[in-house]
Every structure is written in structure tokens, then in C-alpha cells.
Coordinates of N, CA and C in Angstrom, one line a residue:
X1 N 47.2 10.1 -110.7 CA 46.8 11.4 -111.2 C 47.0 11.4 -112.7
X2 N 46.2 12.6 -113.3 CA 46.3 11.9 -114.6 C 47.6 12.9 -115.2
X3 N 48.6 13.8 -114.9 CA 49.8 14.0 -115.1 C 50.9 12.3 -115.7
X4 N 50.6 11.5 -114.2 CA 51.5 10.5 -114.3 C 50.7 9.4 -115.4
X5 N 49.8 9.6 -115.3 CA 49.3 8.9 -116.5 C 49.6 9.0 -117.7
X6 N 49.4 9.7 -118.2 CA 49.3 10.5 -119.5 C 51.1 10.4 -120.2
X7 N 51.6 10.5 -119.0 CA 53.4 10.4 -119.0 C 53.3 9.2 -119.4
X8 N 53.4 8.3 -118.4 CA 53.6 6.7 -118.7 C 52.9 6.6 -120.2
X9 N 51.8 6.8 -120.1 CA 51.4 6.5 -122.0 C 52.3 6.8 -122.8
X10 N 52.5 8.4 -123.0 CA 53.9 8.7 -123.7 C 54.9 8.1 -123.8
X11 N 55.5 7.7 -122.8 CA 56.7 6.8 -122.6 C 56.3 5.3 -123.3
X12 N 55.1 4.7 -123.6 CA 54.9 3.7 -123.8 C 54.3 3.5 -125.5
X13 N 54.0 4.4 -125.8 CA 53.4 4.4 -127.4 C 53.4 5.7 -127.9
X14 N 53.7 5.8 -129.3 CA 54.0 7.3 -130.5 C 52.5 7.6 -130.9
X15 N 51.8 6.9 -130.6 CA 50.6 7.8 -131.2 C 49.1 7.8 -129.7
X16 N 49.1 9.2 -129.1 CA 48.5 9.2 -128.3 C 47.2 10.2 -128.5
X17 N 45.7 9.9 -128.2 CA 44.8 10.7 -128.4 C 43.9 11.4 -127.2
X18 N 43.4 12.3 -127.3 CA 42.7 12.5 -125.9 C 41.6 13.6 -126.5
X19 N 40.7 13.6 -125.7 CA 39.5 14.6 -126.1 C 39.8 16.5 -126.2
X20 N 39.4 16.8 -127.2 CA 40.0 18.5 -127.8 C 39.1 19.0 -127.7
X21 N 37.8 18.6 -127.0 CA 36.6 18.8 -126.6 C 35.8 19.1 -125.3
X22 N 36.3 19.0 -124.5 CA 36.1 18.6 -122.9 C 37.3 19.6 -122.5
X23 N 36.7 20.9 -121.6 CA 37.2 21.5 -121.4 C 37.1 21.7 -119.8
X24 N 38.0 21.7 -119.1 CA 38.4 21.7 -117.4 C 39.3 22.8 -117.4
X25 N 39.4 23.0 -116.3 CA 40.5 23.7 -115.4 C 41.4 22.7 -114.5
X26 N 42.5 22.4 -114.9 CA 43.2 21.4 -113.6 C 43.5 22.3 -112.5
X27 N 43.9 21.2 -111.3 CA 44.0 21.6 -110.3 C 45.3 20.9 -109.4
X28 N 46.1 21.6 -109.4 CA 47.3 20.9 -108.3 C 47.2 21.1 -107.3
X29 N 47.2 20.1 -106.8 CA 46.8 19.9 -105.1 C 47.5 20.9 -104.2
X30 N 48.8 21.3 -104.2 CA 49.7 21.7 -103.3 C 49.0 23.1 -103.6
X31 N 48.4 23.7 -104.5 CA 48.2 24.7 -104.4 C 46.5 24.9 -103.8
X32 N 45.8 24.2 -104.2 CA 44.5 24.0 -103.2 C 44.7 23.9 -101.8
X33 N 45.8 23.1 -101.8 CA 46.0 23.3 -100.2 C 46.2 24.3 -99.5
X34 N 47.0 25.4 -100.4 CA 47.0 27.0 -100.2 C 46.1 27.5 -100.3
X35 N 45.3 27.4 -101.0 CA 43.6 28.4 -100.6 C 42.8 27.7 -99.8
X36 N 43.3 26.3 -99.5 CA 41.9 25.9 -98.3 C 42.6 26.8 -96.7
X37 N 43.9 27.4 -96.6 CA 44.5 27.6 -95.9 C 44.4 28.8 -95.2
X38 N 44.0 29.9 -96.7 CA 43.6 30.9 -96.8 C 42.0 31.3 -96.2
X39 N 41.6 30.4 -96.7 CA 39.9 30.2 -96.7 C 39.6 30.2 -95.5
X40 N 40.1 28.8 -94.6 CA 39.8 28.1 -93.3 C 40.7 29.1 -92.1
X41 N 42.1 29.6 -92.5 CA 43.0 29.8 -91.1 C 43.2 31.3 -91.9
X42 N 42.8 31.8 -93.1 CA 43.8 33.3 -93.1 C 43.2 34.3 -92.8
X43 N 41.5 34.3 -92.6 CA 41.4 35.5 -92.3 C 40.8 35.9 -91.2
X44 N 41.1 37.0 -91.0 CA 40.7 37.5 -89.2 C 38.9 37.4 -88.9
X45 N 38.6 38.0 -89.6 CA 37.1 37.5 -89.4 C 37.1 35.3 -89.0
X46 N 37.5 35.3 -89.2 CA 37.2 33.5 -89.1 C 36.9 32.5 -90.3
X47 N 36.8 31.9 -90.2 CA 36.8 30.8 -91.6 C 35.5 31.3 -92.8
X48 N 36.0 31.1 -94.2 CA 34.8 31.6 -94.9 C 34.0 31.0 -94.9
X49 N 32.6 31.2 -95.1 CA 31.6 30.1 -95.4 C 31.3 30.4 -96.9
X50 N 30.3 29.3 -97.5 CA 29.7 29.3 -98.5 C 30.4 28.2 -99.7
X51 N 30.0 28.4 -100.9 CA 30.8 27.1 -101.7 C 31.7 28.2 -102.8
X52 N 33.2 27.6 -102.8 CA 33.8 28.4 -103.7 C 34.6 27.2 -104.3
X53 N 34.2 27.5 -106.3 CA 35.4 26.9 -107.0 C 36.6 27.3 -106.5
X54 N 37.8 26.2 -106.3 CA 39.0 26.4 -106.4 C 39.9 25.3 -108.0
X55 N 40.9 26.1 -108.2 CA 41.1 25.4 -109.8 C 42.3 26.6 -110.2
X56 N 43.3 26.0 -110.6 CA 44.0 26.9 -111.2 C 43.5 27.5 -112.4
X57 N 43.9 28.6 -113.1 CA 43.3 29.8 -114.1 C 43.4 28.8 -115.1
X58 N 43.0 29.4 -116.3 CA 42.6 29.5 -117.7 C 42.3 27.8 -118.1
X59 N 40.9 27.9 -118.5 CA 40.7 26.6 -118.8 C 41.0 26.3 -120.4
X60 N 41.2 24.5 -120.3 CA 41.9 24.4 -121.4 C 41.3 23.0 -121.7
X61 N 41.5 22.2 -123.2 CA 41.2 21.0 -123.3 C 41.9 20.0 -122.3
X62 N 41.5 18.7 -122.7 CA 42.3 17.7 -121.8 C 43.5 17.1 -122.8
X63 N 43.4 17.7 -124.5 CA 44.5 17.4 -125.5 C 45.2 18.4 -124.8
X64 N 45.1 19.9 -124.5 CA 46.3 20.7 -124.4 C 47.0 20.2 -122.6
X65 N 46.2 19.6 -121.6 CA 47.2 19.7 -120.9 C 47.5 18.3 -120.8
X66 N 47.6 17.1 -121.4 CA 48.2 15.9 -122.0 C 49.6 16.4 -122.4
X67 N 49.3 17.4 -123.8 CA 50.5 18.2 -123.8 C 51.4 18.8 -123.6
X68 N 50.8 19.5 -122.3 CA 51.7 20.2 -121.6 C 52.7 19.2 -120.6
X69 N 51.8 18.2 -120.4 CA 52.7 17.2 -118.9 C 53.9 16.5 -119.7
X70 N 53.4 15.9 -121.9 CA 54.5 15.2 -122.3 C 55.2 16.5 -122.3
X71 N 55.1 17.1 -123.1 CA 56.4 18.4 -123.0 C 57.1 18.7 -122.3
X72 N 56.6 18.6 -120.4 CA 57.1 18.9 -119.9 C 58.2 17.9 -119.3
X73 N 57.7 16.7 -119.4 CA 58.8 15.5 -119.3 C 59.4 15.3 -120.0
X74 N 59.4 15.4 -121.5 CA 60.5 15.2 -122.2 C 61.2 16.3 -121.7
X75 N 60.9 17.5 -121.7 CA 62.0 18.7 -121.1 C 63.0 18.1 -119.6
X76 N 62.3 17.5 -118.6 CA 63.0 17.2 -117.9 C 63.9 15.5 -117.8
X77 N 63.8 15.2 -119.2 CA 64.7 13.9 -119.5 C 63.9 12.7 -119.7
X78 N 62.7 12.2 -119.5 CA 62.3 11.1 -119.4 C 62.3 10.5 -121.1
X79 N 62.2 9.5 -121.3 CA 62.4 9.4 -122.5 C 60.3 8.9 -123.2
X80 N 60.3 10.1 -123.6 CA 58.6 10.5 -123.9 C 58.9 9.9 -125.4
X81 N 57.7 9.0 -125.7 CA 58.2 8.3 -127.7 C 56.9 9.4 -128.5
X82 N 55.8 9.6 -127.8 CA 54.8 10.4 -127.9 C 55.6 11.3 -128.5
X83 N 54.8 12.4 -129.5 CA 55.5 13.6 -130.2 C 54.1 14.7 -129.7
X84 N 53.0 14.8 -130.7 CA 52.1 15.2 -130.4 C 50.5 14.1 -130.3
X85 N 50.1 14.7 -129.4 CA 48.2 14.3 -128.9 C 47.6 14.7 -129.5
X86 N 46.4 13.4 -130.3 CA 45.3 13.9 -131.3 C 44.8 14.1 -130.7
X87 N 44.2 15.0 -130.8 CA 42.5 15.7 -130.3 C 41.2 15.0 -131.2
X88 N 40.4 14.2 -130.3 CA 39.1 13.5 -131.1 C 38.3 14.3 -130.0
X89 N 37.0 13.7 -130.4 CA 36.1 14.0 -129.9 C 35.8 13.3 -128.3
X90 N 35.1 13.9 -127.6 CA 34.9 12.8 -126.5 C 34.2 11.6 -126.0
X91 N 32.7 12.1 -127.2 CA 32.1 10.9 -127.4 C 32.8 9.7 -128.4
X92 N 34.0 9.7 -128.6 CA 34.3 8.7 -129.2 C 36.0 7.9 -128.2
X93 N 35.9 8.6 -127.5 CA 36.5 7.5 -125.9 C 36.1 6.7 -125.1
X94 N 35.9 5.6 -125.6 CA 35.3 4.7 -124.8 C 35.6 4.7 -122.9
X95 N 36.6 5.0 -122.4 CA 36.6 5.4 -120.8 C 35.4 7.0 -120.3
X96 N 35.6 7.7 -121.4 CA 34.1 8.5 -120.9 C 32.7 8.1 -121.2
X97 N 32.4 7.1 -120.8 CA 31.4 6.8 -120.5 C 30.0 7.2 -119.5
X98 N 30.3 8.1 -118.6 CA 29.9 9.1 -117.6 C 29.1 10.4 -119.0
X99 N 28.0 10.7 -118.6 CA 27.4 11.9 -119.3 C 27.9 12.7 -118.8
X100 N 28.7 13.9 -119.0 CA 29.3 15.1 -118.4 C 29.4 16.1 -119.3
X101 N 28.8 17.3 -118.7 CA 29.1 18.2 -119.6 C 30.4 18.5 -120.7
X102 N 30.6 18.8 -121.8 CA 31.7 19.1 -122.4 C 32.8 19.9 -121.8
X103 N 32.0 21.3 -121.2 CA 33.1 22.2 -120.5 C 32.4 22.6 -119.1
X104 N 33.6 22.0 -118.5 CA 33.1 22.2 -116.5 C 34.4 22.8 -116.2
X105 N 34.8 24.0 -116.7 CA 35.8 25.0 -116.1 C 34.8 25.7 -114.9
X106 N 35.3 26.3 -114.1 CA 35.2 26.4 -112.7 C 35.5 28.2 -112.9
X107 N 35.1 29.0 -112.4 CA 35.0 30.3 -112.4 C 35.3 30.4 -110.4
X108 N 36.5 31.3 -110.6 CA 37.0 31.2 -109.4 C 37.1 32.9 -108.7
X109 N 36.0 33.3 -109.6 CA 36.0 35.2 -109.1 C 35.8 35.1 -107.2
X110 N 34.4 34.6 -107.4 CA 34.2 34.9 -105.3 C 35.6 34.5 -104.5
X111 N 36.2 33.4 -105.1 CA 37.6 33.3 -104.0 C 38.4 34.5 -104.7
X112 N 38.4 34.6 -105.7 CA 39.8 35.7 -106.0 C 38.9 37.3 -104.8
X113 N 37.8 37.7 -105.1 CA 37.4 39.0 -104.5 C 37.3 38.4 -102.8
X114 N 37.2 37.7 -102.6 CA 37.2 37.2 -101.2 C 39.1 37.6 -100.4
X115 N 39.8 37.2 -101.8 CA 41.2 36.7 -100.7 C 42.2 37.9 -101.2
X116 N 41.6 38.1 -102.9 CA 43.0 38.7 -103.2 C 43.6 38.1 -104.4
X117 N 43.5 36.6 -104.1 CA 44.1 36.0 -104.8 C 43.8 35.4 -106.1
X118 N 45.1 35.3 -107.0 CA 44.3 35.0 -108.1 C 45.2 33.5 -108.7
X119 N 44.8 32.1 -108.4 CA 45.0 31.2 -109.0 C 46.1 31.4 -110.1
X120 N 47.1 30.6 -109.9 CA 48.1 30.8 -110.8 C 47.4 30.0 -112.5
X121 N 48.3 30.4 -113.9 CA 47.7 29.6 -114.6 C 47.9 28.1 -114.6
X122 N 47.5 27.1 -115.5 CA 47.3 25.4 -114.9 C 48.3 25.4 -115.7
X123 N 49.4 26.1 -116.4 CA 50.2 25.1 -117.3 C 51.5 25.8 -116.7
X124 N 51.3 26.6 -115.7 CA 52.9 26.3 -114.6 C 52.7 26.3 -113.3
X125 N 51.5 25.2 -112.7 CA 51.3 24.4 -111.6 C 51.1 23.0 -112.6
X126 N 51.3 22.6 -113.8 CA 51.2 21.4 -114.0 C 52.7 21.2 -114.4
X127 N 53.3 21.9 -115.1 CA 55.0 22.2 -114.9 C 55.5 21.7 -113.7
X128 N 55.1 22.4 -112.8 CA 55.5 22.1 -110.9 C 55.4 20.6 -110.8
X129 N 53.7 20.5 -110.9 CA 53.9 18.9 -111.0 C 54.3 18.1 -111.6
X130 N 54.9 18.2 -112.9 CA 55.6 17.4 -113.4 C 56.8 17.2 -112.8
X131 N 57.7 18.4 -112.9 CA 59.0 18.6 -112.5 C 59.0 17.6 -111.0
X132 N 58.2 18.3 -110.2 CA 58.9 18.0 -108.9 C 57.9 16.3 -108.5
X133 N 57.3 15.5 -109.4 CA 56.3 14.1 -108.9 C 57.0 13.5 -109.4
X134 N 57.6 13.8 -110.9 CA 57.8 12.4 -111.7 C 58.9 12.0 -111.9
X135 N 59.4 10.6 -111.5 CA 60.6 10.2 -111.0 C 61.6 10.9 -112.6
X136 N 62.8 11.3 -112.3 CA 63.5 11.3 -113.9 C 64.9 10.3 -113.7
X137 N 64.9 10.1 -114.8 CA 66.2 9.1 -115.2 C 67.7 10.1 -114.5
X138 N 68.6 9.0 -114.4 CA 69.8 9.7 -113.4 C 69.8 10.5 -112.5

């Protein structure tokens, strides 16, 4: 996942870059598993149909949530050498090689008017995941 990714790099080299241009919505699993739950077993009518983004709220670069995963490791002890993630461009990453739009955030209104619910934001379900995936020292 790219949480544990992005970590291990930190932990491994002081100067780390990622694209400030490419904008997503992350998505923690444990909490999709809560809306497929919702979707498939919650409601009395019977399972929903149709196609619905699921994605935690507020979309963000892939520099800002790099940043949020080192920050959040260093907060929980690991020894992160990374300080801050440059933001370049995306065409200049040689692993994105894939033509993809710049920004594929996910609009999640039909599930929120459908359930109620409203996807927590991605930078404290990617907290969760940090905290509770990535092994910490002592």
C-alpha cells in the first residue's frame, strides 16, 4: 500500500519527491468495507444497485498525503530521515507512465444521499492507517 511505501522511503532517504499535481481521494480499506456493508446488508429495502464512488472526503495531492503518512510516523516513533516532500510535476515521474488524468477525485454525493453518510476526511483514516499497520519501534 502506498502508506507503507512512502514510509519505508522516508525512513530510507532525506530528500523525497512525489507529484503536487495528481490529485485523488485515498481510500482506507477498513472503512470501504463499512460502506460496502451499508450498501449490500444495511438497508431494509435490500441491497443497492447502481455504481457508487466510495473514497474518503476531501481530495488532495499525492505530495500532501506522502506527507501526511511521514508525519504521521514520525509522530508515532519510527525514525522518518525525510523532513518535507517536493512536489514536481507528474509528467516528470518516470513510474507514471500510465496516461491518467491529473485529477480523478471521486464525488461521493449518491452514497452520502443514499445512506446518510458522509465519508470521513482522508487525512484521519490515513492517520488510522498509519497508526494502527505500521510496525513502530519498542
Amino acid at each position: 500500500a502506498f502508506p507503507e511505501w512512502i514510509i519505508g522511503q522516508a525512513c530510507a532517504k532525506e530528500e523525497l519527491t512525489l507529484p503536487g499535481d495528481k490529485i485523488a481521494c485515498p481510500t482506507y480499506t477498513l472503512d470501504l468495507i463499512g460502506w460496502l456493508e451499508v450498501l449490500v446488508f444495511g438497508r431494509p429495502e435490500g441491497p443497492a444497485a447502481g455504481i457508487f464512488h466510495l473514497c474518503n472526503s476531501d481530495p488532495c495531492t499525492w505530495r500532501d498525503w506522502g506527507q501526511c503518512c511521514i508525519d504521521t510516523a514520525r509522530e508515532a516513533g519510527l525514525p522518518v530521515i525525510a523532513r518535507e516532500i517536493t512536489p514536481v510535476a507528474t509528467d516528470s515521474v518516470a513510474a507514471f507512465v500510465a496516461k491518467r488524468p491529473l485529477n480523478s477525485a471521486m464525488d461521493t454525493a449518491k452514497f452520502q444521499q443514499l445512506t446518510g453518510i458522509q465519508p470521513r476526511p482522508w487525512r484521519e483514516a490515513t492517520r488510522d492507517h498509519v497508526m494502527q499497520n505500521i510496525p513502530r519501534p519498542g
